[in-house]
Amino acid sequence: MTVSDPRHDTTERLTPRAEPAAATALERTWRDPPGVYGWFAAINHKTISIRFIVTTMLFFLAGGVLALLIRLQLAQPNAGIIGPDMYNQIFTMHGSTMMFLFAVPIMQAVAAYLIPLMVGARTLAFPRLNAYAYWIFTMGGIMLYAAFFVNAGPDAGWFAYVPLSGPQYSPGKRVDFWAQMITFTELSGLMEAIVIITTILKLRAPGMSLNRMRLYVWAMLVTSFMVLFALPAVMLASTALITDRLVDTQFYNPDKGGDALLWQHLFWFFGHPEVYLIFIPPLGFISSIVAAFARRPVVGYPAMILALVTTAFLAFGLWVHHMFATNLPDLGKTFFTAASLIIAVPTAVQIFCWIATLGSGRIHFKTPLLFVLAFFFILVMGGLTGLMLASVSLDTQLHDSFFVVAHLHYVLMGGAVFPLFGAFYFWFPKFTGRMLGERLGRWNFWLFFIGFNVTFFPMHLLGLWGMPRRVYTYPAEMGWGDMNLVASIGAAMIGLSVLLFLVNVARSLRAGRVAGPDPWGAGTLEWSVASPPPMGNFEVIPVVHGRYPLWQPQLEPTHVEGMSNDWREVLVTTVADAEPDHRLSMPSPSIWPFLSALATTVLFIGSIFTPWAVVWAAAPVAVTATLWFWPRRAIVRERVRSEVRP
């Protein structure tokens, strides 16, 4: 049933339409080439984004299966289903998959689809770079899983502490595959951040000044800047690790002047901000969902933006609370304890703003909102245990116990996966043109919510009772068997819930109710175009006069005139006020980003076995990159033509 409210009927407030001939020409200009060549040459942001989302979801399912294997092994004491060596690989692959191949990439993938629609642009900035980022991410993930399936998967944990991951305690190529995969996939994350930042700052529709951007766009802008500062730390750390292993450098070897703690500093300087790279985009999801289902703008717009920015700054001042068990100065630990407690303040500000919005609106309880309400409950639980772990004395007692596992999952799954499911239900109609089933959605939600708490709440008790993490079995006399069995039953419920979600998606794609442009009666720009959107997003570029254009009276001018329908042309605007600056021709589809990614993959795989691969494989990378940027005469002519003022 379509949610409608006479006060917010948006059906007559869609963006202006072009003439049929112009719309046809625009669709032809922006579509991807057909056939096998077109599949590899595609650069349309919606095409790449959907592939990105599907790929990350496949990794999510793979990581989930590994989690079920872990819970199967731990369900009973003295179980021998999985041996210790395979268990080490499984929990390392589970953590690496969820942190590096799912959590951050899927946030960027969703943003790559939604951001141009939300800011009134026809495409992302640097569309070929966007395609290249997708290909290297996919190949990096395949590289890691290929190693795992030939019994060469990493086994030192997703944090890969040295000296455990060093050449002395981890011989062979397992850690090398892990280190190169980290550099590879994080390179993709950096490129996506650049693409998103440039799109937000330079391709917004006229009139969409910074104080009219919706909160989700702000969240992705803040996240993308965080990516630029956080990811290089882990790329540097993993590169130093692999050079220690391959060419005998000594960055982490204390006997030769290195420092093992250097790894932890670099890794957690990235690792703790990464929690917020995962957490901040869902805050934007929640603001969108709350506004749509409360039928009113989010309360406290300036406070929400300040809270996002403050969270980002503080996120870089917390990493040492992962290192309280090391021999660091007490004064430093005190500072990081204080910072860890303070970061709860901006999060609380946002939660109060959402509650105020819901409390003053007319709420429609649909599946997306249920996931948001569950987020409130679970995040508060995770936040409370986070405050406990911010205390040096308590953290020292609970370090490396199942209490930490419970806290981590309450924060990450509660802070990211619940809002992400809500986002899937909310924007699925825009992606596909069809609604997800509401009844199956509620079954999906309740099984997930109950299963989650049945799985992870007992882990708090197991941690307090002394059960360490990363052990593949335990003796019966420890008394941990019953709680582990309960946790494993909860994990099965989560698995069933995810299965129901997949069934819902499959059924809805085939026979779901047709959604229309704005099935929720929302007020923001992406709901002004057809579902799914045309290849060029907007038949004419809209002019924006407020934060919720579809909830406000239409004002003049309504759109931009004079943009080309026969060339991939975008309107570049100023950073602060989004005033029109100039027109820009965008690149056409090309297979060279794919071939460049293939050449880069060869370089990285080869470097696992010999450093000379960096030298020899650099040649095909240089060739493909050169041909990627080689100008086509027709494009040059068009750019020259567009520079001539009428």
PDB file of C-alpha atoms in Angstrom, residues 257-477:
ATOM      1  CA  GLY A 257      65.721  -1.414  15.354  1.00  0.00           C
ATOM      2  CA  GLY A 258      62.051  -1.868  14.449  1.00  0.00           C
ATOM      3  CA  ASP A 259      59.060  -1.664  16.781  1.00  0.00           C
ATOM      4  CA  ALA A 260      56.219  -4.176  17.069  1.00  0.00           C
ATOM      5  CA  LEU A 261      53.953  -1.538  18.612  1.00  0.00           C
ATOM      6  CA  LEU A 262      54.356   0.559  15.452  1.00  0.00           C
ATOM      7  CA  TRP A 263      52.020  -1.924  13.768  1.00  0.00           C
ATOM      8  CA  GLN A 264      49.355  -1.448  16.407  1.00  0.00           C
ATOM      9  CA  HIS A 265      49.599   2.338  16.261  1.00  0.00           C
ATOM     10  CA  LEU A 266      49.296   2.427  12.473  1.00  0.00           C
ATOM     11  CA  PHE A 267      46.620  -0.248  12.332  1.00  0.00           C
ATOM     12  CA  TRP A 268      44.374   1.251  14.999  1.00  0.00           C
ATOM     13  CA  PHE A 269      44.897   4.800  13.728  1.00  0.00           C
ATOM     14  CA  PHE A 270      43.013   3.375  10.773  1.00  0.00           C
ATOM     15  CA  GLY A 271      41.008   0.759  12.663  1.00  0.00           C
ATOM     16  CA  HIS A 272      39.110   2.927  15.065  1.00  0.00           C
ATOM     17  CA  PRO A 273      38.136   5.605  12.554  1.00  0.00           C
ATOM     18  CA  GLU A 274      36.994   2.692  10.386  1.00  0.00           C
ATOM     19  CA  VAL A 275      34.295   1.987  12.948  1.00  0.00           C
ATOM     20  CA  TYR A 276      32.983   5.462  12.206  1.00  0.00           C
ATOM     21  CA  LEU A 277      33.486   5.028   8.454  1.00  0.00           C
ATOM     22  CA  ILE A 278      30.985   2.216   8.890  1.00  0.00           C
ATOM     23  CA  PHE A 279      28.814   4.060  11.388  1.00  0.00           C
ATOM     24  CA  ILE A 280      28.426   7.577   9.921  1.00  0.00           C
ATOM     25  CA  PRO A 281      26.804   6.699   6.552  1.00  0.00           C
ATOM     26  CA  PRO A 282      23.988   4.840   8.353  1.00  0.00           C
ATOM     27  CA  LEU A 283      23.347   8.024  10.340  1.00  0.00           C
ATOM     28  CA  GLY A 284      22.479   9.543   6.977  1.00  0.00           C
ATOM     29  CA  PHE A 285      20.233   6.576   6.146  1.00  0.00           C
ATOM     30  CA  ILE A 286      18.406   7.094   9.415  1.00  0.00           C
ATOM     31  CA  SER A 287      17.858  10.816   8.835  1.00  0.00           C
ATOM     32  CA  SER A 288      16.309  10.055   5.444  1.00  0.00           C
ATOM     33  CA  ILE A 289      14.078   7.294   6.768  1.00  0.00           C
ATOM     34  CA  VAL A 290      12.988   9.209   9.877  1.00  0.00           C
ATOM     35  CA  ALA A 291      12.066  12.297   7.831  1.00  0.00           C
ATOM     36  CA  ALA A 292      10.056  10.261   5.311  1.00  0.00           C
ATOM     37  CA  PHE A 293       8.125   8.219   7.873  1.00  0.00           C
ATOM     38  CA  ALA A 294       7.571  11.069  10.325  1.00  0.00           C
ATOM     39  CA  ARG A 295       6.409  13.272   7.452  1.00  0.00           C
ATOM     40  CA  ARG A 296       8.527  16.222   8.534  1.00  0.00           C
ATOM     41  CA  PRO A 297      12.097  17.565   8.248  1.00  0.00           C
ATOM     42  CA  VAL A 298      14.633  16.288  10.765  1.00  0.00           C
ATOM     43  CA  VAL A 299      14.805  18.487  13.856  1.00  0.00           C
ATOM     44  CA  GLY A 300      18.080  20.316  14.525  1.00  0.00           C
ATOM     45  CA  TYR A 301      19.696  20.394  11.070  1.00  0.00           C
ATOM     46  CA  PRO A 302      22.742  22.508  12.177  1.00  0.00           C
ATOM     47  CA  ALA A 303      23.207  20.400  15.318  1.00  0.00           C
ATOM     48  CA  MET A 304      23.120  17.219  13.243  1.00  0.00           C
ATOM     49  CA  ILE A 305      25.852  18.473  10.917  1.00  0.00           C
ATOM     50  CA  LEU A 306      28.022  19.661  13.811  1.00  0.00           C
ATOM     51  CA  ALA A 307      27.559  16.264  15.464  1.00  0.00           C
ATOM     52  CA  LEU A 308      28.701  14.478  12.287  1.00  0.00           C
ATOM     53  CA  VAL A 309      31.806  16.656  11.972  1.00  0.00           C
ATOM     54  CA  THR A 310      32.613  16.383  15.682  1.00  0.00           C
ATOM     55  CA  THR A 311      32.295  12.612  15.568  1.00  0.00           C
ATOM     56  CA  ALA A 312      34.719  12.508  12.655  1.00  0.00           C
ATOM     57  CA  PHE A 313      37.330  14.606  14.500  1.00  0.00           C
ATOM     58  CA  LEU A 314      37.051  12.649  17.739  1.00  0.00           C
ATOM     59  CA  ALA A 315      37.219   9.329  15.864  1.00  0.00           C
ATOM     60  CA  PHE A 316      40.890  10.007  15.146  1.00  0.00           C
ATOM     61  CA  GLY A 317      41.655  10.483  18.848  1.00  0.00           C
ATOM     62  CA  LEU A 318      40.564   7.097  20.170  1.00  0.00           C
ATOM     63  CA  TRP A 319      42.849   4.477  18.694  1.00  0.00           C
ATOM     64  CA  VAL A 320      44.925   3.892  21.826  1.00  0.00           C
ATOM     65  CA  HIS A 321      41.914   2.507  23.702  1.00  0.00           C
ATOM     66  CA  HIS A 322      42.594  -0.669  21.669  1.00  0.00           C
ATOM     67  CA  MET A 323      46.067  -0.721  23.233  1.00  0.00           C
ATOM     68  CA  PHE A 324      45.377  -0.299  26.951  1.00  0.00           C
ATOM     69  CA  ALA A 325      46.964  -3.698  27.592  1.00  0.00           C
ATOM     70  CA  THR A 326      50.293  -2.510  26.139  1.00  0.00           C
ATOM     71  CA  ASN A 327      52.998  -0.685  28.079  1.00  0.00           C
ATOM     72  CA  LEU A 328      52.030   2.879  27.147  1.00  0.00           C
ATOM     73  CA  PRO A 329      52.334   5.867  29.530  1.00  0.00           C
ATOM     74  CA  ASP A 330      49.445   6.271  31.965  1.00  0.00           C
ATOM     75  CA  LEU A 331      48.947   9.919  30.970  1.00  0.00           C
ATOM     76  CA  GLY A 332      48.330   8.860  27.379  1.00  0.00           C
ATOM     77  CA  LYS A 333      45.836   6.236  28.472  1.00  0.00           C
ATOM     78  CA  THR A 334      43.995   8.870  30.514  1.00  0.00           C
ATOM     79  CA  PHE A 335      43.683  11.163  27.513  1.00  0.00           C
ATOM     80  CA  PHE A 336      42.307   8.399  25.306  1.00  0.00           C
ATOM     81  CA  THR A 337      39.886   7.317  28.030  1.00  0.00           C
ATOM     82  CA  ALA A 338      38.476  10.845  28.132  1.00  0.00           C
ATOM     83  CA  ALA A 339      38.225  11.040  24.335  1.00  0.00           C
ATOM     84  CA  SER A 340      36.469   7.663  24.227  1.00  0.00           C
ATOM     85  CA  LEU A 341      33.862   8.899  26.687  1.00  0.00           C
ATOM     86  CA  ILE A 342      33.348  12.275  25.000  1.00  0.00           C
ATOM     87  CA  ILE A 343      32.489  10.794  21.610  1.00  0.00           C
ATOM     88  CA  ALA A 344      29.205   9.558  23.050  1.00  0.00           C
ATOM     89  CA  VAL A 345      28.016  13.199  23.204  1.00  0.00           C
ATOM     90  CA  PRO A 346      27.588  13.947  19.456  1.00  0.00           C
ATOM     91  CA  THR A 347      25.955  10.556  18.943  1.00  0.00           C
ATOM     92  CA  ALA A 348      23.484  11.330  21.730  1.00  0.00           C
ATOM     93  CA  VAL A 349      22.703  14.701  20.103  1.00  0.00           C
ATOM     94  CA  GLN A 350      21.699  12.951  16.898  1.00  0.00           C
ATOM     95  CA  ILE A 351      19.568  10.370  18.670  1.00  0.00           C
ATOM     96  CA  PHE A 352      17.692  13.102  20.540  1.00  0.00           C
ATOM     97  CA  CYS A 353      17.096  14.976  17.263  1.00  0.00           C
ATOM     98  CA  TRP A 354      15.646  11.840  15.643  1.00  0.00           C
ATOM     99  CA  ILE A 355      13.433  11.136  18.640  1.00  0.00           C
ATOM    100  CA  ALA A 356      12.203  14.744  18.561  1.00  0.00           C
ATOM    101  CA  THR A 357      11.450  14.379  14.843  1.00  0.00           C
ATOM    102  CA  LEU A 358       9.478  11.185  15.378  1.00  0.00           C
ATOM    103  CA  GLY A 359       7.733  12.618  18.411  1.00  0.00           C
ATOM    104  CA  SER A 360       6.507  15.666  16.522  1.00  0.00           C
ATOM    105  CA  GLY A 361       5.527  13.864  13.326  1.00  0.00           C
ATOM    106  CA  ARG A 362       2.862  11.449  12.068  1.00  0.00           C
ATOM    107  CA  ILE A 363       4.667   8.131  12.157  1.00  0.00           C
ATOM    108  CA  HIS A 364       4.072   5.360   9.604  1.00  0.00           C
ATOM    109  CA  PHE A 365       5.440   2.093  10.967  1.00  0.00           C
ATOM    110  CA  LYS A 366       6.860   0.355   7.933  1.00  0.00           C
ATOM    111  CA  THR A 367       9.759  -2.084   7.762  1.00  0.00           C
ATOM    112  CA  PRO A 368      12.496   0.556   7.150  1.00  0.00           C
ATOM    113  CA  LEU A 369      11.458   2.402  10.298  1.00  0.00           C
ATOM    114  CA  LEU A 370      11.439  -0.809  12.354  1.00  0.00           C
ATOM    115  CA  PHE A 371      15.107  -1.325  11.533  1.00  0.00           C
ATOM    116  CA  VAL A 372      15.806   2.272  12.576  1.00  0.00           C
ATOM    117  CA  LEU A 373      14.030   1.851  15.925  1.00  0.00           C
ATOM    118  CA  ALA A 374      16.011  -1.337  16.538  1.00  0.00           C
ATOM    119  CA  PHE A 375      19.167   0.665  15.815  1.00  0.00           C
ATOM    120  CA  PHE A 376      18.315   3.013  18.701  1.00  0.00           C
ATOM    121  CA  PHE A 377      18.034   0.125  21.159  1.00  0.00           C
ATOM    122  CA  ILE A 378      21.076  -1.837  20.018  1.00  0.00           C
ATOM    123  CA  LEU A 379      23.370   1.147  19.630  1.00  0.00           C
ATOM    124  CA  VAL A 380      22.586   2.287  23.171  1.00  0.00           C
ATOM    125  CA  MET A 381      23.517  -1.205  24.408  1.00  0.00           C
ATOM    126  CA  GLY A 382      26.752  -1.158  22.418  1.00  0.00           C
ATOM    127  CA  GLY A 383      27.495   2.372  23.572  1.00  0.00           C
ATOM    128  CA  LEU A 384      27.133   1.446  27.229  1.00  0.00           C
ATOM    129  CA  THR A 385      29.576  -1.456  26.931  1.00  0.00           C
ATOM    130  CA  GLY A 386      31.844   0.893  24.983  1.00  0.00           C
ATOM    131  CA  LEU A 387      31.903   3.251  27.952  1.00  0.00           C
ATOM    132  CA  MET A 388      32.861   0.283  30.134  1.00  0.00           C
ATOM    133  CA  LEU A 389      35.732  -0.662  27.824  1.00  0.00           C
ATOM    134  CA  ALA A 390      36.924   2.951  27.740  1.00  0.00           C
ATOM    135  CA  SER A 391      37.962   2.480  31.373  1.00  0.00           C
ATOM    136  CA  VAL A 392      41.596   1.327  31.531  1.00  0.00           C
ATOM    137  CA  SER A 393      41.125  -0.860  34.603  1.00  0.00           C
ATOM    138  CA  LEU A 394      38.036  -2.645  33.264  1.00  0.00           C
ATOM    139  CA  ASP A 395      39.451  -2.950  29.757  1.00  0.00           C
ATOM    140  CA  THR A 396      42.581  -4.615  31.140  1.00  0.00           C
ATOM    141  CA  GLN A 397      40.386  -7.279  32.766  1.00  0.00           C
ATOM    142  CA  LEU A 398      38.127  -7.821  29.749  1.00  0.00           C
ATOM    143  CA  HIS A 399      40.780  -7.507  27.045  1.00  0.00           C
ATOM    144  CA  ASP A 400      40.648 -10.287  24.437  1.00  0.00           C
ATOM    145  CA  SER A 401      37.545 -11.810  26.003  1.00  0.00           C
ATOM    146  CA  PHE A 402      34.142 -12.521  24.469  1.00  0.00           C
ATOM    147  CA  PHE A 403      32.878  -9.332  26.125  1.00  0.00           C
ATOM    148  CA  VAL A 404      34.815  -7.415  23.480  1.00  0.00           C
ATOM    149  CA  VAL A 405      33.321  -9.606  20.744  1.00  0.00           C
ATOM    150  CA  ALA A 406      29.830  -8.797  22.030  1.00  0.00           C
ATOM    151  CA  HIS A 407      30.554  -5.056  22.203  1.00  0.00           C
ATOM    152  CA  LEU A 408      32.073  -4.998  18.721  1.00  0.00           C
ATOM    153  CA  HIS A 409      29.058  -6.701  17.161  1.00  0.00           C
ATOM    154  CA  TYR A 410      26.551  -4.552  19.043  1.00  0.00           C
ATOM    155  CA  VAL A 411      28.263  -1.449  17.713  1.00  0.00           C
ATOM    156  CA  LEU A 412      29.018  -2.590  14.173  1.00  0.00           C
ATOM    157  CA  MET A 413      25.960  -4.693  13.409  1.00  0.00           C
ATOM    158  CA  GLY A 414      23.692  -2.425  15.426  1.00  0.00           C
ATOM    159  CA  GLY A 415      25.242   0.713  14.022  1.00  0.00           C
ATOM    160  CA  ALA A 416      25.594  -0.397  10.423  1.00  0.00           C
ATOM    161  CA  VAL A 417      23.719  -3.551   9.439  1.00  0.00           C
ATOM    162  CA  PHE A 418      20.344  -2.633  10.961  1.00  0.00           C
ATOM    163  CA  PRO A 419      20.243   0.797   9.266  1.00  0.00           C
ATOM    164  CA  LEU A 420      21.559  -0.812   6.082  1.00  0.00           C
ATOM    165  CA  PHE A 421      18.631  -3.221   5.985  1.00  0.00           C
ATOM    166  CA  GLY A 422      16.338  -0.271   6.601  1.00  0.00           C
ATOM    167  CA  ALA A 423      18.006   1.517   3.681  1.00  0.00           C
ATOM    168  CA  PHE A 424      17.511  -1.513   1.429  1.00  0.00           C
ATOM    169  CA  TYR A 425      13.776  -1.544   2.157  1.00  0.00           C
ATOM    170  CA  PHE A 426      13.583   2.231   1.784  1.00  0.00           C
ATOM    171  CA  TRP A 427      15.452   2.674  -1.530  1.00  0.00           C
ATOM    172  CA  PHE A 428      14.765  -0.714  -3.136  1.00  0.00           C
ATOM    173  CA  PRO A 429      11.782   0.829  -5.032  1.00  0.00           C
ATOM    174  CA  LYS A 430      14.057   3.527  -6.450  1.00  0.00           C
ATOM    175  CA  PHE A 431      16.671   0.970  -7.526  1.00  0.00           C
ATOM    176  CA  THR A 432      14.289  -1.528  -9.105  1.00  0.00           C
ATOM    177  CA  GLY A 433      10.897   0.125  -9.607  1.00  0.00           C
ATOM    178  CA  ARG A 434       9.236  -2.446  -7.336  1.00  0.00           C
ATOM    179  CA  MET A 435       8.392  -2.630  -3.630  1.00  0.00           C
ATOM    180  CA  LEU A 436       9.821  -5.241  -1.290  1.00  0.00           C
ATOM    181  CA  GLY A 437       7.153  -7.382   0.399  1.00  0.00           C
ATOM    182  CA  GLU A 438       6.053  -5.860   3.729  1.00  0.00           C
ATOM    183  CA  ARG A 439       5.030  -9.138   5.419  1.00  0.00           C
ATOM    184  CA  LEU A 440       8.275 -10.896   4.606  1.00  0.00           C
ATOM    185  CA  GLY A 441      10.064  -7.706   5.624  1.00  0.00           C
ATOM    186  CA  ARG A 442       8.579  -7.865   9.113  1.00  0.00           C
ATOM    187  CA  TRP A 443       9.522 -11.539   9.448  1.00  0.00           C
ATOM    188  CA  ASN A 444      13.000 -10.580   8.279  1.00  0.00           C
ATOM    189  CA  PHE A 445      13.176  -7.829  10.891  1.00  0.00           C
ATOM    190  CA  TRP A 446      11.907  -9.744  13.917  1.00  0.00           C
ATOM    191  CA  LEU A 447      14.050 -12.816  13.228  1.00  0.00           C
ATOM    192  CA  PHE A 448      17.086 -10.605  12.767  1.00  0.00           C
ATOM    193  CA  PHE A 449      16.412  -8.517  15.873  1.00  0.00           C
ATOM    194  CA  ILE A 450      15.703 -11.478  18.180  1.00  0.00           C
ATOM    195  CA  GLY A 451      18.450 -13.630  16.652  1.00  0.00           C
ATOM    196  CA  PHE A 452      20.967 -10.830  17.028  1.00  0.00           C
ATOM    197  CA  ASN A 453      20.297 -10.388  20.744  1.00  0.00           C
ATOM    198  CA  VAL A 454      20.161 -14.146  21.374  1.00  0.00           C
ATOM    199  CA  THR A 455      23.559 -14.461  19.677  1.00  0.00           C
ATOM    200  CA  PHE A 456      25.529 -11.608  21.129  1.00  0.00           C
ATOM    201  CA  PHE A 457      24.037 -10.781  24.521  1.00  0.00           C
ATOM    202  CA  PRO A 458      25.245 -14.119  26.041  1.00  0.00           C
ATOM    203  CA  MET A 459      28.747 -13.244  24.860  1.00  0.00           C
ATOM    204  CA  HIS A 460      28.836 -10.444  27.461  1.00  0.00           C
ATOM    205  CA  LEU A 461      28.368 -13.101  30.136  1.00  0.00           C
ATOM    206  CA  LEU A 462      30.896 -15.443  28.539  1.00  0.00           C
ATOM    207  CA  GLY A 463      33.433 -12.625  28.559  1.00  0.00           C
ATOM    208  CA  LEU A 464      32.736 -11.771  32.184  1.00  0.00           C
ATOM    209  CA  TRP A 465      33.126 -15.477  33.005  1.00  0.00           C
ATOM    210  CA  GLY A 466      36.571 -15.423  31.431  1.00  0.00           C
ATOM    211  CA  MET A 467      36.106 -17.034  28.007  1.00  0.00           C
ATOM    212  CA  PRO A 468      38.855 -15.696  25.698  1.00  0.00           C
ATOM    213  CA  ARG A 469      38.181 -14.879  22.070  1.00  0.00           C
ATOM    214  CA  ARG A 470      39.876 -16.643  19.138  1.00  0.00           C
ATOM    215  CA  VAL A 471      39.905 -20.094  20.809  1.00  0.00           C
ATOM    216  CA  TYR A 472      38.671 -22.977  18.662  1.00  0.00           C
ATOM    217  CA  THR A 473      37.310 -25.041  21.561  1.00  0.00           C
ATOM    218  CA  TYR A 474      37.079 -25.150  25.370  1.00  0.00           C
ATOM    219  CA  PRO A 475      36.784 -27.830  28.071  1.00  0.00           C
ATOM    220  CA  ALA A 476      33.335 -28.760  29.436  1.00  0.00           C
ATOM    221  CA  GLU A 477      34.281 -28.028  33.049  1.00  0.00           C
TER     222      GLU A 477
END
